[in-house]
Amino acid sequence: MQIAIIGAGWVGVVTAAAFADLGHTVWCADLNATRIQQLNHGEAPFFEPGLSDLLTRALASGRLYFTDDNQKAMEAAEVVFCCVNTPTGEDGVTDLSAVRAVAQDFSQHHLAGAVFVIKSTVPAGTAEKVRQLIGGDAVIASNPEFLAESTAIRDTLTPSRIVIGADETATIEIVKRVYEPIIASGAPVFTCDCATAEVIKTASNSFLATRISFINEIANYCNTVGADPMGVAQGMGLDPRIGNVRPGVGYGGGCFPKDVKALLQEGSRVDSPLTVLQATHEANYRQRTLLFDRIRQALGDVAGKRIAVLGLAFKPKTDDVRDAPALTLIEALLDAGATVAAYDPQVKSLPQQFASNITFAPDALTCASTADAVVLMCEWPEFQDLDLNVLKAQMSGSVLVDGRYMWSRKNAEALGFIYVA
Ligand SMILES: NC(=O)c1ccc[n+]([C@@H]2O[C@H](COP(=O)([O-])OP(=O)(O)OC[C@H]3O[C@@H](n4cnc5c(N)ncnc54)[C@H](O)[C@@H]3O)[C@@H](O)[C@H]2O)c1
């Protein structure tokens, strides 16, 4: 099929490369001309395992094109996927201006009968608004994306489910054809109306976020009663109804925080309180403050202290630092007068307000050199393999802060660390 993907971010680039790999002809557009140039040279604009190879293969197939002209991408497309960003403001209101801009482009320039598919995460009712904006014989579908950064390619090619919302069966069938090879290999398809598809996405992210806040509060409780937080999480997870849960310093990234805020705002707008979700949100940000307080307690005062931060990304195997807990902590440490060194296997630059105030180290041990405290903020596998004895020998102090429950308290204390979690 002939497909257009508008927005070349995590979702757009991975989807475009995957669809081209499946045999479709794909034009992917973005306003960011530098990014498009990079992509045309086969360079992924962010770190995502396997993406470079997939991009190279898709470009070599002659079925994948990148352009900074939305209308050019759309002109021959039977299906147009809107994959642009949908940020929320402080008040939680979703900014749909990018979705509206793409819908506007589509309304002026599309093949007769082309389907406009909203893949961006949006509040319930957005597809209906877009239908009115496009007007005429607009054919709209909602096909939310469930990929997770770090496993984005696997999630795209073997998804847990493909959700397709549309009013007409014919529209659903067209979107299904895009996914045909994936469906043929067993991916479940769930079809519904657009509003239901929109809520499936925001409610799924909100549920996953709630699990995280729940296990984090249980971990805090464990710490006060002398139970092992990781042991409790593992023991709970053996119940298949519970599954894998892992305590830590809270969720971050470009999706969970904004999607939780957006659903809360929507609930309050229509007077349908989401009190559990409100607690999820508050617990998540309290977790960050708690960690800072524990560091302060362990060090006495952080002013003038040298702190080594290991891991900056919001989770391992990505270089995404959007709303990353590490950045909240670094900001608090700098405000309190600490000196910060940081190391992350993939994040090599940060927004200006951080970058100009911290030192980037080339590896974990150099980062820990002369540190009063080492703080683990992202559980990259290479940190699991660190020899804590060698790490300690690098440091001036002995405070080891394990924001992700990666190390054993017993082992760390046996080595002479003051272990904080
Ligand atoms: N990142 C994820 O893991 C993920 C997973 C599932 C769903 N989502 C949702 O998918 C959407 C996209 O997320 P993302 O992380 O890929 O965002 P992103 O910010 O990485 O990328 C969005 C891209 O859209 C481009 N853009 C904005 N306005 C445009 C316009 N008018 N025309 C063309 N391009 C335009 C931007 O330049 C940017 O490159 C969001 O709604 C997000 O919530 C993201």
Coordinates of N, CA, C and O in Angstrom, one line a residue, residues 61-232:
S61 N 15.7 -0.7 0.3 CA 14.6 -1.4 -0.4 C 13.9 -0.5 -1.4 O 13.2 -0.9 -2.3
G62 N 14.2 0.8 -1.3 CA 13.6 1.8 -2.2 C 12.1 2.0 -1.9 O 11.4 2.6 -2.7
R63 N 11.7 1.6 -0.7 CA 10.2 1.8 -0.4 C 10.0 2.8 0.8 O 8.9 3.0 1.2
L64 N 11.1 3.4 1.2 CA 11.0 4.4 2.3 C 11.6 5.7 1.9 O 12.8 5.8 1.5
Y65 N 10.9 6.8 2.1 CA 11.3 8.1 1.7 C 11.0 9.1 2.9 O 10.0 8.9 3.5
F66 N 11.9 10.1 3.0 CA 11.7 11.1 4.1 C 11.6 12.5 3.4 O 12.4 12.7 2.4
T67 N 10.7 13.3 3.9 CA 10.6 14.6 3.3 C 10.2 15.6 4.4 O 9.6 15.2 5.4
D68 N 10.5 16.9 4.1 CA 10.0 17.9 5.1 C 8.7 18.6 4.6 O 8.3 19.7 5.1
D69 N 8.1 18.0 3.6 CA 6.9 18.5 3.0 C 5.7 17.6 3.2 O 5.6 16.5 2.6
N70 N 4.8 17.9 4.2 CA 3.7 17.0 4.5 C 2.9 16.7 3.3 O 2.4 15.5 3.1
Q71 N 2.6 17.7 2.5 CA 1.7 17.5 1.4 C 2.3 16.5 0.4 O 1.6 15.7 -0.2
K72 N 3.6 16.6 0.2 CA 4.2 15.7 -0.8 C 4.1 14.3 -0.3 O 3.8 13.3 -1.0
A73 N 4.2 14.1 1.1 CA 4.1 12.8 1.6 C 2.7 12.2 1.5 O 2.5 11.0 1.3
M74 N 1.7 13.1 1.5 CA 0.3 12.7 1.5 C -0.3 12.5 0.1 O -1.3 11.8 0.0
E75 N 0.4 13.1 -0.9 CA -0.3 13.2 -2.2 C -0.8 11.9 -2.8 O -1.9 11.9 -3.4
A76 N 0.0 10.8 -2.6 CA -0.5 9.5 -3.2 C -0.9 8.5 -2.1 O -1.1 7.3 -2.5
A77 N -1.0 9.0 -0.9 CA -1.2 8.0 0.2 C -2.6 7.5 0.3 O -3.5 8.3 0.3
E78 N -2.8 6.2 0.4 CA -4.1 5.7 0.7 C -4.5 5.8 2.2 O -5.6 5.9 2.6
V79 N -3.4 5.8 3.0 CA -3.6 5.9 4.5 C -2.5 6.9 5.0 O -1.4 6.8 4.7
V80 N -3.0 7.9 5.8 CA -2.1 8.9 6.4 C -2.1 8.7 7.9 O -3.2 8.8 8.5
F81 N -0.9 8.4 8.5 CA -0.9 8.2 9.9 C -0.3 9.5 10.5 O 0.8 9.9 10.2
C82 N -1.1 10.0 11.5 CA -0.7 11.3 12.2 C 0.1 10.8 13.4 O -0.5 10.3 14.3
C83 N 1.4 11.1 13.4 CA 2.3 10.6 14.6 C 3.0 11.8 15.2 O 4.1 11.6 15.7
V84 N 2.4 12.9 15.2 CA 3.0 14.1 15.8 C 2.9 14.1 17.3 O 2.1 13.4 17.9
N85 N 3.7 15.0 17.9 CA 3.7 15.1 19.4 C 2.4 15.8 19.9 O 1.8 16.6 19.3
T86 N 2.0 15.3 21.1 CA 0.8 15.9 21.7 C 1.1 16.2 23.2 O 0.6 15.4 24.1
P87 N 1.9 17.2 23.5 CA 2.3 17.5 24.8 C 1.2 18.0 25.7 O 0.1 18.4 25.2
T88 N 1.4 17.9 27.0 CA 0.4 18.6 27.9 C 1.0 19.8 28.6 O 2.2 19.8 28.9
G89 N 0.2 20.8 28.9 CA 0.7 21.9 29.6 C 0.7 21.5 31.1 O 0.3 20.4 31.5
E90 N 1.1 22.5 31.9 CA 1.2 22.2 33.4 C -0.2 21.8 33.9 O -0.3 21.1 34.8
D91 N -1.3 22.4 33.3 CA -2.6 22.1 33.7 C -3.1 20.8 33.2 O -4.3 20.4 33.5
G92 N -2.3 20.1 32.4 CA -2.7 18.8 31.9 C -3.5 18.8 30.6 O -3.8 17.8 30.0
V93 N -3.8 20.0 30.1 CA -4.6 20.1 28.9 C -3.7 19.7 27.7 O -2.5 20.2 27.6
T94 N -4.2 18.8 26.9 CA -3.4 18.3 25.7 C -3.3 19.4 24.6 O -4.4 19.9 24.2
D95 N -2.1 19.6 24.2 CA -1.9 20.6 23.1 C -2.1 19.8 21.8 O -1.2 19.0 21.4
L96 N -3.2 20.1 21.1 CA -3.5 19.3 19.9 C -3.1 20.1 18.6 O -3.5 19.8 17.5
S97 N -2.3 21.2 18.8 CA -2.1 22.1 17.7 C -1.4 21.3 16.5 O -1.6 21.6 15.3
A98 N -0.4 20.4 16.9 CA 0.3 19.7 15.8 C -0.7 18.8 15.0 O -0.6 18.7 13.8
V99 N -1.6 18.1 15.8 CA -2.6 17.2 15.1 C -3.5 18.1 14.2 O -3.7 17.7 13.1
R100 N -3.9 19.2 14.7 CA -4.8 20.1 13.9 C -4.0 20.5 12.6 O -4.6 20.6 11.6
A101 N -2.7 20.9 12.8 CA -2.0 21.4 11.6 C -1.9 20.3 10.6 O -2.0 20.5 9.4
V102 N -1.7 19.0 11.0 CA -1.6 17.9 10.0 C -2.9 17.7 9.4 O -3.0 17.4 8.2
A103 N -4.0 17.7 10.2 CA -5.3 17.5 9.7 C -5.7 18.6 8.6 O -6.3 18.4 7.6
Q104 N -5.2 19.8 8.9 CA -5.4 21.0 8.0 C -4.7 20.7 6.6 O -5.2 20.8 5.6
D105 N -3.4 20.2 6.7 CA -2.7 19.8 5.5 C -3.4 18.8 4.7 O -3.6 18.8 3.5
F106 N -4.0 17.8 5.5 CA -4.7 16.7 4.9 C -6.0 17.2 4.2 O -6.3 16.8 3.1
S107 N -6.6 18.1 4.8 CA -7.9 18.6 4.3 C -7.7 19.3 2.9 O -8.5 19.3 2.1
Q108 N -6.5 19.9 2.8 CA -6.2 20.6 1.5 C -5.6 19.7 0.4 O -5.6 20.1 -0.7
H109 N -5.2 18.5 0.8 CA -4.4 17.8 -0.1 C -4.4 16.3 0.2 O -3.6 15.8 1.0
H110 N -5.3 15.6 -0.3 CA -5.3 14.1 -0.2 C -6.0 13.4 -1.3 O -6.8 14.0 -2.0
L111 N -5.6 12.2 -1.4 CA -6.2 11.3 -2.4 C -7.7 11.1 -2.1 O -8.0 10.9 -0.9
A112 N -8.6 11.0 -3.0 CA -10.0 10.8 -2.7 C -10.1 9.4 -2.0 O -9.5 8.4 -2.4
G113 N -10.8 9.4 -0.8 CA -11.0 8.2 -0.1 C -9.9 7.8 0.9 O -10.0 6.8 1.6
A114 N -8.8 8.7 0.9 CA -7.7 8.4 1.8 C -8.2 8.4 3.3 O -9.0 9.2 3.6
V115 N -7.6 7.5 4.1 CA -8.0 7.4 5.5 C -7.0 8.3 6.3 O -5.8 8.1 6.2
F116 N -7.5 9.1 7.2 CA -6.7 9.9 8.1 C -6.7 9.1 9.5 O -7.7 9.0 10.1
V117 N -5.5 8.6 9.8 CA -5.4 7.7 11.0 C -4.7 8.5 12.1 O -3.5 8.9 11.9
I118 N -5.3 8.6 13.3 CA -4.6 9.3 14.4 C -3.9 8.2 15.2 O -4.5 7.4 15.9
K119 N -2.6 8.3 15.2 CA -1.8 7.4 16.0 C -1.2 8.1 17.2 O -0.9 7.4 18.2
S120 N -1.1 9.4 17.1 CA -0.7 10.1 18.3 C -1.7 9.8 19.5 O -2.9 9.5 19.2
T121 N -1.2 10.0 20.7 CA -2.0 9.8 21.9 C -2.9 11.0 22.1 O -2.3 12.1 22.3
V122 N -4.2 10.9 22.1 CA -5.1 12.1 22.2 C -6.2 11.8 23.1 O -6.6 10.7 23.3
P123 N -6.8 12.9 23.7 CA -8.0 12.7 24.5 C -9.2 12.2 23.7 O -9.3 12.4 22.5
A124 N -10.2 11.5 24.4 CA -11.4 11.1 23.8 C -12.1 12.2 23.1 O -12.2 13.3 23.7
G125 N -12.6 12.0 21.9 CA -13.3 13.0 21.2 C -12.4 13.7 20.2 O -13.0 14.5 19.3
T126 N -11.1 13.5 20.2 CA -10.3 14.2 19.2 C -10.6 13.8 17.8 O -10.6 14.6 16.9
A127 N -10.8 12.5 17.5 CA -11.1 12.0 16.2 C -12.3 12.7 15.6 O -12.3 13.2 14.5
E128 N -13.3 12.9 16.5 CA -14.5 13.6 16.1 C -14.2 15.1 15.7 O -14.7 15.6 14.7
K129 N -13.4 15.7 16.5 CA -13.0 17.1 16.2 C -12.3 17.2 14.9 O -12.4 18.1 14.1
V130 N -11.4 16.2 14.7 CA -10.6 16.2 13.5 C -11.5 16.0 12.3 O -11.3 16.6 11.2
R131 N -12.5 15.1 12.5 CA -13.5 14.9 11.4 C -14.1 16.2 11.0 O -14.2 16.5 9.8
Q132 N -14.5 17.0 12.0 CA -15.2 18.2 11.7 C -14.2 19.2 11.0 O -14.6 20.0 10.1
L133 N -13.0 19.2 11.5 CA -12.0 20.1 10.9 C -11.7 19.8 9.5 O -11.6 20.7 8.6
I134 N -11.6 18.5 9.1 CA -11.3 18.1 7.7 C -12.5 18.4 6.9 O -12.5 18.8 5.7
G135 N -13.7 18.0 7.5 CA -15.0 18.3 6.8 C -15.2 17.4 5.6 O -14.5 16.4 5.4
G136 N -16.2 17.7 4.8 CA -16.5 16.9 3.6 C -16.6 15.4 3.9 O -17.4 15.1 4.8
D137 N -16.0 14.6 3.1 CA -16.2 13.2 3.2 C -15.0 12.5 4.0 O -14.6 11.4 3.7
A138 N -14.6 13.2 5.0 CA -13.4 12.8 5.8 C -13.6 11.3 6.3 O -14.6 11.0 6.8
V139 N -12.5 10.5 6.1 CA -12.6 9.2 6.6 C -11.5 9.1 7.7 O -10.3 9.2 7.4
I140 N -12.0 8.9 8.9 CA -11.1 9.0 10.1 C -11.0 7.7 10.8 O -12.0 7.0 11.0
A141 N -9.8 7.3 11.3 CA -9.7 6.2 12.2 C -8.7 6.5 13.3 O -7.9 7.5 13.2
S142 N -8.9 5.8 14.4 CA -8.0 6.0 15.6 C -7.2 4.7 15.8 O -7.9 3.6 15.9
N143 N -5.9 4.8 15.7 CA -5.1 3.6 15.8 C -3.9 3.9 16.8 O -2.8 4.1 16.4
P144 N -4.3 3.9 18.1 CA -3.2 4.3 19.1 C -2.0 3.4 19.1 O -2.1 2.2 18.7
E145 N -0.9 4.0 19.5 CA 0.4 3.2 19.4 C 0.7 2.8 20.8 O 0.7 3.5 21.8
F146 N 1.2 1.5 20.9 CA 1.5 1.0 22.3 C 3.0 0.6 22.4 O 3.4 0.0 23.4
L147 N 3.8 1.0 21.4 CA 5.3 0.7 21.5 C 5.9 1.3 22.7 O 5.5 2.4 23.2
A148 N 6.9 0.6 23.3 CA 7.7 1.2 24.4 C 9.1 1.5 23.8 O 9.6 0.7 23.1
E149 N 9.6 2.7 24.2 CA 11.0 2.9 23.8 C 11.9 1.8 24.4 O 11.6 1.3 25.5
S150 N 12.9 1.5 23.6 CA 13.9 0.4 24.0 C 13.4 -0.9 23.4 O 14.3 -1.8 23.2
T151 N 12.1 -1.1 23.2 CA 11.7 -2.4 22.6 C 10.7 -2.0 21.4 O 9.8 -2.8 21.1
A152 N 10.9 -0.8 20.9 CA 10.0 -0.3 19.9 C 9.8 -1.1 18.7 O 8.7 -1.3 18.1
I153 N 10.9 -1.7 18.2 CA 10.7 -2.5 16.9 C 10.0 -3.8 17.2 O 9.1 -4.1 16.4
R154 N 10.4 -4.5 18.2 CA 9.7 -5.7 18.6 C 8.2 -5.4 18.8 O 7.3 -6.1 18.3
D155 N 7.9 -4.3 19.5 CA 6.5 -4.0 19.9 C 5.7 -3.6 18.6 O 4.5 -3.8 18.6
T156 N 6.4 -3.1 17.6 CA 5.7 -2.7 16.4 C 5.5 -4.0 15.5 O 4.4 -4.1 14.9
L157 N 6.4 -4.8 15.4 CA 6.3 -6.0 14.5 C 5.5 -7.2 15.2 O 4.9 -7.9 14.5
T158 N 5.6 -7.2 16.5 CA 4.8 -8.3 17.2 C 4.1 -7.6 18.4 O 4.4 -7.8 19.6
P159 N 3.1 -6.8 18.1 CA 2.4 -6.0 19.1 C 1.5 -6.9 20.0 O 1.0 -7.9 19.6
S160 N 1.3 -6.4 21.2 CA 0.4 -7.1 22.1 C -1.1 -7.1 21.6 O -1.9 -8.0 21.8
R161 N -1.4 -6.0 20.9 CA -2.7 -5.9 20.2 C -2.6 -4.7 19.2 O -1.8 -3.7 19.4
I162 N -3.5 -4.7 18.2 CA -3.6 -3.6 17.3 C -5.1 -3.1 17.5 O -6.0 -3.9 17.3
V163 N -5.2 -1.9 18.0 CA -6.5 -1.3 18.3 C -6.9 -0.4 17.1 O -6.1 0.5 16.8
I164 N -8.0 -0.7 16.5 CA -8.5 0.2 15.4 C -9.9 0.7 15.7 O -10.8 -0.1 15.9
G165 N -10.0 2.0 15.8 CA -11.3 2.6 16.1 C -11.7 3.3 14.8 O -11.0 4.0 14.2
A166 N -13.0 3.1 14.4 CA -13.6 3.8 13.3 C -15.1 3.6 13.3 O -15.5 2.6 13.9
D167 N -15.8 4.5 12.6 CA -17.2 4.3 12.6 C -17.7 3.3 11.5 O -18.7 2.7 11.7
E168 N -16.9 3.2 10.4 CA -17.4 2.4 9.3 C -16.5 1.1 9.2 O -15.3 1.2 9.4
T169 N -17.1 0.0 8.9 CA -16.3 -1.3 8.8 C -15.3 -1.2 7.7 O -14.2 -1.7 7.8
A170 N -15.7 -0.5 6.6 CA -14.8 -0.4 5.4 C -13.5 0.3 5.9 O -12.4 -0.1 5.4
T171 N -13.6 1.3 6.7 CA -12.4 2.0 7.2 C -11.5 1.1 8.0 O -10.3 1.1 7.8
I172 N -12.1 0.4 8.9 CA -11.4 -0.6 9.7 C -10.6 -1.6 8.8 O -9.5 -1.9 9.0
E173 N -11.3 -2.0 7.8 CA -10.7 -3.0 6.8 C -9.5 -2.4 6.1 O -8.5 -3.1 6.0
I174 N -9.5 -1.1 5.8 CA -8.4 -0.5 5.1 C -7.2 -0.5 6.1 O -6.1 -0.8 5.7
V175 N -7.5 -0.1 7.3 CA -6.4 0.0 8.3 C -5.8 -1.4 8.6 O -4.6 -1.6 8.7
K176 N -6.7 -2.4 8.6 CA -6.2 -3.8 8.9 C -5.3 -4.2 7.7 O -4.3 -4.9 8.0
R177 N -5.6 -3.8 6.5 CA -4.7 -4.2 5.4 C -3.3 -3.7 5.6 O -2.3 -4.4 5.2
V178 N -3.1 -2.5 6.2 CA -1.8 -2.0 6.5 C -1.0 -3.0 7.3 O 0.2 -3.3 7.1
Y179 N -1.7 -3.6 8.3 CA -1.1 -4.5 9.3 C -1.2 -5.9 8.9 O -0.8 -6.8 9.7
E180 N -1.6 -6.2 7.7 CA -1.9 -7.6 7.3 C -0.8 -8.6 7.7 O -1.1 -9.6 8.3
P181 N 0.5 -8.4 7.3 CA 1.5 -9.4 7.7 C 1.6 -9.6 9.2 O 1.9 -10.7 9.6
I182 N 1.4 -8.5 9.9 CA 1.6 -8.6 11.4 C 0.4 -9.4 12.0 O 0.5 -10.2 12.8
I183 N -0.8 -9.1 11.4 CA -2.0 -9.8 11.9 C -1.9 -11.3 11.5 O -2.2 -12.2 12.3
A184 N -1.4 -11.6 10.3 CA -1.2 -13.0 9.9 C -0.3 -13.7 10.8 O -0.4 -14.9 10.9
S185 N 0.7 -13.0 11.4 CA 1.6 -13.8 12.3 C 1.0 -13.8 13.7 O 1.8 -14.2 14.6
G186 N -0.2 -13.4 13.9 CA -0.9 -13.7 15.2 C -1.2 -12.6 16.1 O -1.7 -12.8 17.2
A187 N -0.9 -11.3 15.7 CA -1.2 -10.2 16.5 C -2.8 -10.0 16.7 O -3.5 -10.0 15.7
P188 N -3.2 -9.9 17.9 CA -4.7 -9.7 18.1 C -5.1 -8.3 17.6 O -4.4 -7.4 17.8
V189 N -6.3 -8.3 17.0 CA -6.8 -7.0 16.6 C -8.1 -6.7 17.4 O -8.9 -7.6 17.6
F190 N -8.2 -5.5 17.9 CA -9.4 -5.1 18.6 C -10.0 -3.9 17.9 O -9.3 -2.9 17.7
T191 N -11.3 -4.1 17.5 CA -11.9 -3.0 16.8 C -13.0 -2.4 17.6 O -13.7 -3.1 18.4
C192 N -13.2 -1.1 17.4 CA -14.2 -0.3 18.2 C -14.4 1.0 17.6 O -13.9 1.3 16.5
D193 N -15.1 1.9 18.3 CA -15.3 3.3 17.8 C -14.1 4.1 18.2 O -13.3 3.7 19.0
C194 N -14.0 5.3 17.6 CA -12.8 6.1 17.8 C -12.6 6.5 19.3 O -11.5 6.4 19.8
A195 N -13.7 6.9 20.0 CA -13.5 7.4 21.4 C -13.0 6.2 22.2 O -12.2 6.4 23.1
T196 N -13.5 5.0 22.0 CA -13.1 3.9 22.8 C -11.6 3.6 22.5 O -10.8 3.4 23.5
A197 N -11.2 3.7 21.3 CA -9.7 3.5 21.0 C -8.9 4.5 21.7 O -7.8 4.2 22.3
E198 N -9.4 5.8 21.7 CA -8.6 6.8 22.3 C -8.4 6.6 23.8 O -7.4 6.8 24.4
V199 N -9.5 6.1 24.5 CA -9.4 5.9 25.9 C -8.6 4.6 26.2 O -7.9 4.6 27.2
I200 N -8.7 3.6 25.3 CA -7.9 2.4 25.6 C -6.4 2.8 25.8 O -5.7 2.3 26.7
K201 N -6.0 3.7 24.9 CA -4.5 4.2 25.0 C -4.2 4.9 26.3 O -3.3 4.5 27.1
T202 N -5.0 5.9 26.6 CA -4.7 6.8 27.8 C -4.9 6.0 29.1 O -4.1 6.1 30.0
A203 N -5.9 5.1 29.1 CA -6.2 4.3 30.3 C -5.1 3.2 30.5 O -4.7 2.9 31.6
S204 N -4.6 2.7 29.4 CA -3.5 1.7 29.5 C -2.3 2.3 30.1 O -1.7 1.7 31.0
N205 N -1.9 3.4 29.6 CA -0.7 4.1 30.2 C -0.9 4.5 31.6 O 0.0 4.4 32.5
S206 N -2.1 4.9 31.9 CA -2.4 5.3 33.3 C -2.4 4.1 34.2 O -1.9 4.2 35.4
F207 N -2.8 3.0 33.7 CA -2.8 1.8 34.6 C -1.4 1.3 34.8 O -1.0 1.0 36.0
L208 N -0.6 1.4 33.8 CA 0.9 1.0 34.0 C 1.6 1.9 35.0 O 2.4 1.5 35.8
A209 N 1.2 3.2 34.8 CA 1.8 4.2 35.8 C 1.4 3.9 37.2 O 2.2 4.0 38.1
T210 N 0.1 3.5 37.3 CA -0.4 3.3 38.7 C 0.3 2.1 39.3 O 0.6 2.1 40.5
R211 N 0.6 1.1 38.5 CA 1.3 -0.1 39.1 C 2.7 0.4 39.6 O 3.1 -0.1 40.7
I212 N 3.3 1.3 38.9 CA 4.6 1.8 39.3 C 4.5 2.6 40.6 O 5.3 2.3 41.6
S213 N 3.5 3.5 40.7 CA 3.4 4.2 41.9 C 3.1 3.3 43.1 O 3.5 3.5 44.2
F214 N 2.2 2.3 42.8 CA 1.8 1.4 43.9 C 3.1 0.6 44.4 O 3.3 0.6 45.7
I215 N 3.9 0.1 43.6 CA 5.0 -0.7 44.0 C 6.0 0.2 44.7 O 6.8 -0.2 45.6
N216 N 6.1 1.4 44.2 CA 7.1 2.3 44.9 C 6.7 2.7 46.3 O 7.5 2.7 47.2
E217 N 5.4 2.8 46.5 CA 5.0 3.1 47.9 C 5.1 1.8 48.8 O 5.5 1.9 50.0
I218 N 4.9 0.7 48.2 CA 5.1 -0.6 48.9 C 6.6 -0.7 49.3 O 7.0 -1.1 50.4
A219 N 7.5 -0.3 48.3 CA 9.0 -0.4 48.6 C 9.4 0.6 49.7 O 10.2 0.2 50.6
N220 N 8.8 1.8 49.7 CA 9.0 2.7 50.8 C 8.6 2.1 52.2 O 9.4 2.2 53.2
Y221 N 7.5 1.4 52.2 CA 7.0 0.8 53.4 C 8.0 -0.3 53.8 O 8.3 -0.5 55.0
C222 N 8.4 -1.1 52.8 CA 9.4 -2.2 53.1 C 10.6 -1.6 53.8 O 11.1 -2.2 54.7
N223 N 11.1 -0.5 53.2 CA 12.3 0.1 53.8 C 12.1 0.4 55.3 O 13.1 0.4 56.1
T224 N 10.9 0.8 55.7 CA 10.7 1.2 57.1 C 10.5 0.0 58.0 O 10.7 0.1 59.2
V225 N 10.0 -1.1 57.4 CA 9.7 -2.3 58.3 C 10.8 -3.4 58.1 O 10.7 -4.4 58.7
G226 N 11.9 -3.1 57.4 CA 13.0 -4.0 57.3 C 12.7 -5.2 56.3 O 13.4 -6.2 56.4
A227 N 11.7 -5.0 55.4 CA 11.5 -6.0 54.3 C 12.3 -5.7 53.1 O 12.7 -4.5 52.9
D228 N 12.6 -6.6 52.2 CA 13.4 -6.4 51.0 C 12.5 -6.0 49.9 O 11.7 -6.8 49.4
P229 N 12.5 -4.7 49.4 CA 11.6 -4.3 48.4 C 11.6 -5.1 47.1 O 10.6 -5.5 46.5
M230 N 12.8 -5.5 46.6 CA 12.9 -6.3 45.4 C 12.3 -7.7 45.6 O 11.7 -8.2 44.8
G231 N 12.6 -8.2 46.8 CA 12.1 -9.6 47.1 C 10.6 -9.5 47.1 O 10.0 -10.5 46.6
V232 N 10.0 -8.5 47.7 CA 8.6 -8.4 47.8 C 8.0 -8.3 46.3 O 7.1 -9.0 46.0

